[in-house]
PDB file of C-alpha atoms in Angstrom:
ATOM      1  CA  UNK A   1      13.456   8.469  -6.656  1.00  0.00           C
ATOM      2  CA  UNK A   2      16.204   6.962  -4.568  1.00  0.00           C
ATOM      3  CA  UNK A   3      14.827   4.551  -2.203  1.00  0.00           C
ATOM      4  CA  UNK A   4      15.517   2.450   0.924  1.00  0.00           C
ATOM      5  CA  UNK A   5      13.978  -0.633   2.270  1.00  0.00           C
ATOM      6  CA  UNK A   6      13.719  -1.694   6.058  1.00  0.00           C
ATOM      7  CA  UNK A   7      12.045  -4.641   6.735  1.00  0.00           C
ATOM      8  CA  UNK A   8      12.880  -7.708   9.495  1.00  0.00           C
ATOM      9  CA  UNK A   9      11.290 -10.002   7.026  1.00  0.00           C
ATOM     10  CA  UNK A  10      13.579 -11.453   4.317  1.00  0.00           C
ATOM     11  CA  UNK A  11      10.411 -12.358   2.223  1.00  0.00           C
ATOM     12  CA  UNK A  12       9.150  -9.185   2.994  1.00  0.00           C
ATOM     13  CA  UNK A  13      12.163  -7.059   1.347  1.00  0.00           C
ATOM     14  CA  UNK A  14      12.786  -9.510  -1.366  1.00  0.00           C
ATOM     15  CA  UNK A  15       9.236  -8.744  -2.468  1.00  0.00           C
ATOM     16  CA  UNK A  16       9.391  -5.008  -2.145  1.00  0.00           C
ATOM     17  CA  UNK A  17      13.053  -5.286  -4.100  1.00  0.00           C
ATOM     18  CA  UNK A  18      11.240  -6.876  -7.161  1.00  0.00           C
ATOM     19  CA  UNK A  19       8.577  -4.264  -7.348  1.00  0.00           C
ATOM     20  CA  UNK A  20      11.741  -1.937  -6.987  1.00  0.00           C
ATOM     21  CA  UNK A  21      13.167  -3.355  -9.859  1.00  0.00           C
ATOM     22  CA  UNK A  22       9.895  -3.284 -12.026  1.00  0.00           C
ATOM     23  CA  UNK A  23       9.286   0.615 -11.622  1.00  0.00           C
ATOM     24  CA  UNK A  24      12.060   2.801 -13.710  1.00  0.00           C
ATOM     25  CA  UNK A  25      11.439   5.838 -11.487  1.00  0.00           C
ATOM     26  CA  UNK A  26      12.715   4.132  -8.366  1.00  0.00           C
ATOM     27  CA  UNK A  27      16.312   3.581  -7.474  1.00  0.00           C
ATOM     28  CA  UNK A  28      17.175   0.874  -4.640  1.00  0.00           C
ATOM     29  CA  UNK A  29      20.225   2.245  -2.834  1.00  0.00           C
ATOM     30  CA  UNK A  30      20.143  -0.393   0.011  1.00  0.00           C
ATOM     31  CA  UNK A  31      18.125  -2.309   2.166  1.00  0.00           C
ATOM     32  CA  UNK A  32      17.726  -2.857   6.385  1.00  0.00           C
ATOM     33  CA  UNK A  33      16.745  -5.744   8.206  1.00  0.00           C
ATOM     34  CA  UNK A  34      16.053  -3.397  11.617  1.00  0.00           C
ATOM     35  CA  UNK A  35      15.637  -0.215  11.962  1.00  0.00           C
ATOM     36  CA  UNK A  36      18.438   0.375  14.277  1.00  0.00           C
ATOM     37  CA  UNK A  37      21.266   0.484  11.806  1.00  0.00           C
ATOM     38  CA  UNK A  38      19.513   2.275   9.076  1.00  0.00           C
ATOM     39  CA  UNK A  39      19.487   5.525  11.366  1.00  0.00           C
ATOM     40  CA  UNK A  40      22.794   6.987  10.177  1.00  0.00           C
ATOM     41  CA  UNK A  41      22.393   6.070   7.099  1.00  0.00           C
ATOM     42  CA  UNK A  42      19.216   7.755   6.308  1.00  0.00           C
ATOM     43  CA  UNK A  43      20.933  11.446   8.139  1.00  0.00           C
ATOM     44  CA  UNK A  44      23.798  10.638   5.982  1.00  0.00           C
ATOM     45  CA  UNK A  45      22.399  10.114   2.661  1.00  0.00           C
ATOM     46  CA  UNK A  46      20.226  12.012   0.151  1.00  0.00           C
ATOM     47  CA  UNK A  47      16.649   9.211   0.513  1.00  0.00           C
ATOM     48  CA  UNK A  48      13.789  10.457  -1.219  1.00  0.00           C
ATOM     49  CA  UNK A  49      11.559   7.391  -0.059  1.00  0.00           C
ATOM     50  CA  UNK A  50      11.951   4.751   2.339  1.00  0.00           C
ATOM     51  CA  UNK A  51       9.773   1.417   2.733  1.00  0.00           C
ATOM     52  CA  UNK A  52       9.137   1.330   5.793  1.00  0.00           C
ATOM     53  CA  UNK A  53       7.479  -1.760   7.870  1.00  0.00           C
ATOM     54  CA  UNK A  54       5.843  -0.435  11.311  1.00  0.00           C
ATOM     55  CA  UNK A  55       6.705  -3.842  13.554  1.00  0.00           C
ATOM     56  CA  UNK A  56      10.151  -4.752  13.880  1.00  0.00           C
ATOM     57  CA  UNK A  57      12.134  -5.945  16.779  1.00  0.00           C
ATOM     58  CA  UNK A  58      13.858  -3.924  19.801  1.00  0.00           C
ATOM     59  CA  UNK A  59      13.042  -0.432  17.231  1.00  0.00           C
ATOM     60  CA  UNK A  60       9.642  -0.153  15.618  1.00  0.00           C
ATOM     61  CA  UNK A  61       9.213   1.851  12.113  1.00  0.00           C
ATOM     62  CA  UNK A  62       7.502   4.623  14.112  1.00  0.00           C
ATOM     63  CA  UNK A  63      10.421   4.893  16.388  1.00  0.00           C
ATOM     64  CA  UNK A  64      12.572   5.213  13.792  1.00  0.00           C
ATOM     65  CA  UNK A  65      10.576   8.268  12.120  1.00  0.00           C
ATOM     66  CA  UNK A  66      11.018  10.011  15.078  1.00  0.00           C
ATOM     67  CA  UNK A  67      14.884   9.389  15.445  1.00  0.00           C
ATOM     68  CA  UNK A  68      15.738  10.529  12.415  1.00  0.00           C
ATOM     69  CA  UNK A  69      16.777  13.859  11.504  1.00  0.00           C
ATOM     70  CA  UNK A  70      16.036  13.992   7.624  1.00  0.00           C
ATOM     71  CA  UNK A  71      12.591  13.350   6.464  1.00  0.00           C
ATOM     72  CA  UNK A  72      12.256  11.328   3.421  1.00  0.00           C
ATOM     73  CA  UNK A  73       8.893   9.999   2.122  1.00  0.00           C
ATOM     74  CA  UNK A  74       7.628   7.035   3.782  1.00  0.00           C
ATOM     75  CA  UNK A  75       5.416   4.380   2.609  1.00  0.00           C
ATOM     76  CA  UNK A  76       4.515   1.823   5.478  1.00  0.00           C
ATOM     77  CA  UNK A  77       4.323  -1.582   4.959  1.00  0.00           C
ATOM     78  CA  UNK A  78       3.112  -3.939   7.773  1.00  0.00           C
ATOM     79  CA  UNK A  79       1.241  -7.175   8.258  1.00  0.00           C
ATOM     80  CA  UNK A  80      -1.391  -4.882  10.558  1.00  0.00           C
ATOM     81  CA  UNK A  81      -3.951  -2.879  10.089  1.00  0.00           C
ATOM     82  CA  UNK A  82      -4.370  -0.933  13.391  1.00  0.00           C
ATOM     83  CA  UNK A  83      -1.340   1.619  13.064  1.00  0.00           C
ATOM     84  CA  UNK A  84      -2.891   3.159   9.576  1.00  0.00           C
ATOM     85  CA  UNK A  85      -4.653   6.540  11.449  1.00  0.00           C
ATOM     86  CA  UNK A  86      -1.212   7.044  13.418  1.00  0.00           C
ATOM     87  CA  UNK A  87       0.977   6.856  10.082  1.00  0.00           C
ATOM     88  CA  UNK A  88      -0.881   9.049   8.484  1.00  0.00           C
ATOM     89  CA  UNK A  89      -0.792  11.235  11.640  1.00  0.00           C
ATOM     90  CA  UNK A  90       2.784  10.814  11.051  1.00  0.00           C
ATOM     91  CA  UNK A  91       2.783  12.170   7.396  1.00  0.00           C
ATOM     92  CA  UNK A  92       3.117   9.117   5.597  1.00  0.00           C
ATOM     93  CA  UNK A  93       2.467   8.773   2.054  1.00  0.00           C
ATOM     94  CA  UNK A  94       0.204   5.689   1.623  1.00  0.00           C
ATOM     95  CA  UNK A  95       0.093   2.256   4.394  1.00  0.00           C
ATOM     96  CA  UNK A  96       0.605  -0.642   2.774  1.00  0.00           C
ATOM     97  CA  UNK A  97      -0.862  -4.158   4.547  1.00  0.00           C
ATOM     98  CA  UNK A  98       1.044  -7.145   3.558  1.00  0.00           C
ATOM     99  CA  UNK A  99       0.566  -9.164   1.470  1.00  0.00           C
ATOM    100  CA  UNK A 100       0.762  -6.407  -0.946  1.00  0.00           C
ATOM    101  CA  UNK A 101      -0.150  -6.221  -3.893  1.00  0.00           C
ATOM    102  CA  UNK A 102       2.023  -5.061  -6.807  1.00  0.00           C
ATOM    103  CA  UNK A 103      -0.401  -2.210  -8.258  1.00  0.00           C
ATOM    104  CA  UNK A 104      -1.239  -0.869  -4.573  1.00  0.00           C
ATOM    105  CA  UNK A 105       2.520  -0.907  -4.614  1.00  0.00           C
ATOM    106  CA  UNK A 106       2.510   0.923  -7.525  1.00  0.00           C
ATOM    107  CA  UNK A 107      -0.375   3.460  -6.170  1.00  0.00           C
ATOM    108  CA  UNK A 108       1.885   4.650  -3.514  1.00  0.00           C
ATOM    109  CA  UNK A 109       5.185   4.957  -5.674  1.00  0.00           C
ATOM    110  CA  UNK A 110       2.536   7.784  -8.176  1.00  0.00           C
ATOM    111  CA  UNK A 111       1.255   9.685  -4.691  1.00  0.00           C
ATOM    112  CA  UNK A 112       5.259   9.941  -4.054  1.00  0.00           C
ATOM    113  CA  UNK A 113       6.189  11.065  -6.995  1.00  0.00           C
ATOM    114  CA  UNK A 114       3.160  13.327  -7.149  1.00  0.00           C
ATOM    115  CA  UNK A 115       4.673  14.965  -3.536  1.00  0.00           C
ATOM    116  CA  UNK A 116       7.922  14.524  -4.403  1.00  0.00           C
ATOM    117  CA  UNK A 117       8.452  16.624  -7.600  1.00  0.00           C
ATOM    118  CA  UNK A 118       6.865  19.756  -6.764  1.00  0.00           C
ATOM    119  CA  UNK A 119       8.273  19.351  -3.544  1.00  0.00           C
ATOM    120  CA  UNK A 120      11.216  19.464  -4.743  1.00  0.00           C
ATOM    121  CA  UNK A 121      10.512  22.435  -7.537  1.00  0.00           C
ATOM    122  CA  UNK A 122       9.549  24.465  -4.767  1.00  0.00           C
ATOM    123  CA  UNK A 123      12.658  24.273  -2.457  1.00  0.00           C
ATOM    124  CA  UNK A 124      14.583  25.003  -5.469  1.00  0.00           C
ATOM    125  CA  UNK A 125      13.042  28.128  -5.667  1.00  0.00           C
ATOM    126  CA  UNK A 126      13.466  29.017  -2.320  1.00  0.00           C
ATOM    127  CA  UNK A 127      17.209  28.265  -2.065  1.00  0.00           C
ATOM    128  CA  UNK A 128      17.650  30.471  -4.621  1.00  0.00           C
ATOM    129  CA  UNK A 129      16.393  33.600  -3.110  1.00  0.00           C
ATOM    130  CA  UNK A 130      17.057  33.478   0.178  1.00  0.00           C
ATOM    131  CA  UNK A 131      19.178  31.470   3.080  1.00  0.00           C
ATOM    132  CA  UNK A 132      16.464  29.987   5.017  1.00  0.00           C
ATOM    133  CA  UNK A 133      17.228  26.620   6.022  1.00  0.00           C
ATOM    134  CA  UNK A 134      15.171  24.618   5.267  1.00  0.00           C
ATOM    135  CA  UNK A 135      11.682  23.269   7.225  1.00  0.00           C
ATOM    136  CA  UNK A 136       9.071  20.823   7.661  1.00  0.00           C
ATOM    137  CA  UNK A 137       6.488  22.976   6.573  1.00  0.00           C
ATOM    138  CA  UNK A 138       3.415  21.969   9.368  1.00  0.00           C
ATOM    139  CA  UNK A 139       0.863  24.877   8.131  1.00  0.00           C
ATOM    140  CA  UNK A 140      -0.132  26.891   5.199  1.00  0.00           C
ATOM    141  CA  UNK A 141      -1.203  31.061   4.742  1.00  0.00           C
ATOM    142  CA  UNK A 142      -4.646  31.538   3.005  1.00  0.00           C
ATOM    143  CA  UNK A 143      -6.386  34.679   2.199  1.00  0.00           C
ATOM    144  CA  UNK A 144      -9.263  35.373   4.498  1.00  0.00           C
ATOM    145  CA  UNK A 145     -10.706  39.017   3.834  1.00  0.00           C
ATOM    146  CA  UNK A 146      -7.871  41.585   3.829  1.00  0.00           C
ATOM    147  CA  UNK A 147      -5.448  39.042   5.491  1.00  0.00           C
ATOM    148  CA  UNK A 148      -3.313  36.319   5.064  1.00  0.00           C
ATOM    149  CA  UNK A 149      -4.104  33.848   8.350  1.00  0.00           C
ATOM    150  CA  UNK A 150      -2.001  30.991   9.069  1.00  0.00           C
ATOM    151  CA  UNK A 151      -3.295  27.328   9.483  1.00  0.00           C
ATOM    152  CA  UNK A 152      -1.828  24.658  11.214  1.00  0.00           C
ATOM    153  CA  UNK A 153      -2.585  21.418   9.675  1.00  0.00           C
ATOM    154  CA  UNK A 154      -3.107  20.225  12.675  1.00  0.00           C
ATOM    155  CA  UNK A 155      -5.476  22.198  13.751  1.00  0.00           C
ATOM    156  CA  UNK A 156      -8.371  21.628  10.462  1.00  0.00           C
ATOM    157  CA  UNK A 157     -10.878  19.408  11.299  1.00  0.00           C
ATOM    158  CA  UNK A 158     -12.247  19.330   7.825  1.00  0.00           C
ATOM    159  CA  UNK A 159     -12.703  21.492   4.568  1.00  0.00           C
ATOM    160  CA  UNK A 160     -16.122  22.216   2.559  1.00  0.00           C
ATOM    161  CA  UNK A 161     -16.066  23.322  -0.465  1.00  0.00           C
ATOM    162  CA  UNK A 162     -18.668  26.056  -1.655  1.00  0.00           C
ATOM    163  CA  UNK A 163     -18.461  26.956  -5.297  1.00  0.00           C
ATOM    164  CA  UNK A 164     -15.188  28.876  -5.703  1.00  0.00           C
ATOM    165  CA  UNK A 165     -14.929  28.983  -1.986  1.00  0.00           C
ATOM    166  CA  UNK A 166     -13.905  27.031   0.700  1.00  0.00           C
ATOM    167  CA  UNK A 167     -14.885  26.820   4.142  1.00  0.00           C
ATOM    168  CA  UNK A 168     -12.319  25.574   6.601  1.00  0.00           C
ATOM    169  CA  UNK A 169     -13.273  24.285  10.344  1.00  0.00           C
ATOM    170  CA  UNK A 170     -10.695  24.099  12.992  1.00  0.00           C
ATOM    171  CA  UNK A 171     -10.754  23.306  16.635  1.00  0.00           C
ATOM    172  CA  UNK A 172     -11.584  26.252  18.107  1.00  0.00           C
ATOM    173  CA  UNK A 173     -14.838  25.658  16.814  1.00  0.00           C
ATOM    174  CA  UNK A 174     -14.612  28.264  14.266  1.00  0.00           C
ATOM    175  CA  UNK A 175     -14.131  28.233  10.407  1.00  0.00           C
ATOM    176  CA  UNK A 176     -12.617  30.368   7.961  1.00  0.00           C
ATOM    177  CA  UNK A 177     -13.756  30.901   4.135  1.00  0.00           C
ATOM    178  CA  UNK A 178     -11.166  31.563   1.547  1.00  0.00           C
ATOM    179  CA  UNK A 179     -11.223  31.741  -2.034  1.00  0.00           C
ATOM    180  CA  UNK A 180      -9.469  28.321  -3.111  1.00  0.00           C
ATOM    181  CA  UNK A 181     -10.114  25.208  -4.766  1.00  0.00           C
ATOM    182  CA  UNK A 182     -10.434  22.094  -3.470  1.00  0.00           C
ATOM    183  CA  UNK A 183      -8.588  20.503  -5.712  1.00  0.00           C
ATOM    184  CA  UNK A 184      -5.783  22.092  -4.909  1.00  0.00           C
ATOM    185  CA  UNK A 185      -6.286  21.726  -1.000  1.00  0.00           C
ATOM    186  CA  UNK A 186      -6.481  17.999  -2.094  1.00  0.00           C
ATOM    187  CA  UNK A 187      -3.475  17.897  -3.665  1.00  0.00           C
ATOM    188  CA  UNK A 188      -1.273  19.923  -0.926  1.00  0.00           C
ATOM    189  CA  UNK A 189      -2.875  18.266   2.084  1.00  0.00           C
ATOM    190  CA  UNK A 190      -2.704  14.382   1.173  1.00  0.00           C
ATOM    191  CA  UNK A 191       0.535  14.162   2.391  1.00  0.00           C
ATOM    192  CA  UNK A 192      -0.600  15.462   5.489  1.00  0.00           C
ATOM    193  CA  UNK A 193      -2.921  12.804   6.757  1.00  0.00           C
ATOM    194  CA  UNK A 194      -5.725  14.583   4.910  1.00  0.00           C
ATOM    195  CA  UNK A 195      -8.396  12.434   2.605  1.00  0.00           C
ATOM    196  CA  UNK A 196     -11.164  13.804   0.068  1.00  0.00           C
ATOM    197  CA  UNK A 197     -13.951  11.340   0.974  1.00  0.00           C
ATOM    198  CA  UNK A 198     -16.991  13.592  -1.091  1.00  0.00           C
ATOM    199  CA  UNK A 199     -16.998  16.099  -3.527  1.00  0.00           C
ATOM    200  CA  UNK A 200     -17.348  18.669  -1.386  1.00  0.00           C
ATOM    201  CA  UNK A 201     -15.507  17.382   1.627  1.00  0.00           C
ATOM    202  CA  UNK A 202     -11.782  17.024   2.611  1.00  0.00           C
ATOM    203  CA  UNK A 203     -11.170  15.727   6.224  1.00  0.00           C
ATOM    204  CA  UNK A 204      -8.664  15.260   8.584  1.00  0.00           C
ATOM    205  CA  UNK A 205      -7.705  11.378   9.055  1.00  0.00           C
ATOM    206  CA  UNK A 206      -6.785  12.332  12.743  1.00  0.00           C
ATOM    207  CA  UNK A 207      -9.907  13.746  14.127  1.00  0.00           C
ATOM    208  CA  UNK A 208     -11.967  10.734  12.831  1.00  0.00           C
ATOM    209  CA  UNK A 209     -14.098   9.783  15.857  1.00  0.00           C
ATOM    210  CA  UNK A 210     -15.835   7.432  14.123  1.00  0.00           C
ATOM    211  CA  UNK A 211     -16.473   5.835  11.147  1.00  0.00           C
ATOM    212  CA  UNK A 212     -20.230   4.635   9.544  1.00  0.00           C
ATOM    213  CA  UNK A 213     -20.650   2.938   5.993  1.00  0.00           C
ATOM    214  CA  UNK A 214     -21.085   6.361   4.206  1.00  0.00           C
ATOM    215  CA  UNK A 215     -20.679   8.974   7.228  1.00  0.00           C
ATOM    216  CA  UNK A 216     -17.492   9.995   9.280  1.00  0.00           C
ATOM    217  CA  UNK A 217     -18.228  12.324  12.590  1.00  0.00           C
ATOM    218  CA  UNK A 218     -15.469  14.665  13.311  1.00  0.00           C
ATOM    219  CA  UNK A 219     -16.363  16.644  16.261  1.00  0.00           C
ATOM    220  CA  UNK A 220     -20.153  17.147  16.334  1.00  0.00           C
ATOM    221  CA  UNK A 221     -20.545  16.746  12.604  1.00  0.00           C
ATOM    222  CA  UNK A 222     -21.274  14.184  10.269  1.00  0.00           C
ATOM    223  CA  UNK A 223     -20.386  14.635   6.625  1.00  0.00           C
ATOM    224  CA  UNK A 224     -21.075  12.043   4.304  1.00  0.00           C
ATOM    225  CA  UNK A 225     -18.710   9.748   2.349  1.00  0.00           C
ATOM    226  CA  UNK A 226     -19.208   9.773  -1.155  1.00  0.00           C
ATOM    227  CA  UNK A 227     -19.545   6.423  -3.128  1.00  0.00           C
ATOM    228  CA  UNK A 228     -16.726   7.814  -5.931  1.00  0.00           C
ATOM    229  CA  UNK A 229     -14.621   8.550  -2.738  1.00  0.00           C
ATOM    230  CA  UNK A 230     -15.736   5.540  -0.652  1.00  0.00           C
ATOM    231  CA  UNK A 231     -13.402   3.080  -1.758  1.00  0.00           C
ATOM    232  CA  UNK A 232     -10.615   4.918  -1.656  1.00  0.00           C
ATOM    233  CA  UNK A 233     -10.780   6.714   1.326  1.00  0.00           C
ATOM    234  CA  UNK A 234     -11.768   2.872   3.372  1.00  0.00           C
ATOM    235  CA  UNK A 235      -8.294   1.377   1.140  1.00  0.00           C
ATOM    236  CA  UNK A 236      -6.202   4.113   2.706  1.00  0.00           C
ATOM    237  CA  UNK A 237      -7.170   3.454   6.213  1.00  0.00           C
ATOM    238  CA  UNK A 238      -7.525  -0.201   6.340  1.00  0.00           C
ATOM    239  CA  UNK A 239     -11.371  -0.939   6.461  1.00  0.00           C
TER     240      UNK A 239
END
């Protein structure tokens, strides 16, 4: 994966630019100290992932993401805690909290590479049927009765699974059961801002009202976080 670093922090980058260096899949193309001036680069270049820290001078990392007119990956890095909901809101990949850690490091470079590559597979196969440009997909189709019915992401409040089913809850107050698994659901909403926190439970990161040791309430609901999904779910938002 080609990769870009922007960072005010010399310390910062120098540390991200040694974990660079110790992963083969990654490929440092350059590095940033503002945001400002890696704007043209980034719609000028082919980035598959950019480190991106959230609090920088004059431009912010979140400003940045929505300047910019490609959308590569982006991992967060920041010395704070309180942006994580709002850059997963903003499709991140992982949040990083400095000082960080080489293997959480590495955590985040696997979830990329886990989007990334069928990512990829897929708008290969797409360019090569038709001449649609191409899009930030926001939604997916699933098969509800005798229909196909279209979701937006944001729009799910959470998924429960049931068996070979799935029951999905939006915010119309309604829900709609398909025959999917959750697995996959997992897999092709992470990116998304999306977390499996039980085994029968996906949620939303978004429509978190609040959060108790082993319960989240979205909306009206409470659904229980499982202790296999507990301390992942609290790493990726910071608690």
């Amino acid at each position: 994966m080609k990769c870009v670093i922007i960072d005010d922090e010399p310390l910062a980058v120098d540390l991200l630019k040694d974990f660079v260096s110790k992963v083969e899949s990654l490929e440092l193309i350059t590095t940033f100290n503002n945001a400002i001036d890696a704007v043209s680069f980034i719609n000028q270049n082919n980035v598959d992932l950019i480190f991106l820290d959230i609090q920088m001078p004059h431009f912010s990392g979140i400003e940045f993401l929505n300047t910019i007119e490609k959308k590569p990956l982006i991992i967060f890095t920041t010395a704070y805690s309180d942006y994580a909901v709002e850059g997963f809101n903003l499709g991140a990949v992982d949040y990083l909290v400095k000082p960080i850690p080489f293997h959480r490091f590495l955590k985040s470079v696997v979830r990329a590479q886990q989007i990334l590559i069928p990512t990829a597979a897929a708008v290969q196969t797409i360019s090569e049927s038709t001449t649609f440009p191409e899009l930030e997909q926001d939604f997916m189709f699933v098969r509800a009765e005798y229909e196909n019915v279209k979701m937006n992401f944001a729009d799910i409040l959470f998924i429960e699974g049931l068996k070979d089913y799935v029951k999905i809850y939006t915010t119309d107050n309604k829900f709609t059961l398909t025959l999917i698994s959750l697995i996959k659901l997992e897999n092709l909403l992470f990116s998304k801002g999306f977390s499996r926190i039980h085994r029968s439970y996906i949620i939303n990161i978004k429509h978190v009202k609040s959060i108790q040791k082993n319960k989240v309430l979205i909306s009206d609901k409470r659904i229980p976080i499982s202790e296999s999904y507990k301390n992942a779910f609290f790493e990726r938002i910071n608690l």
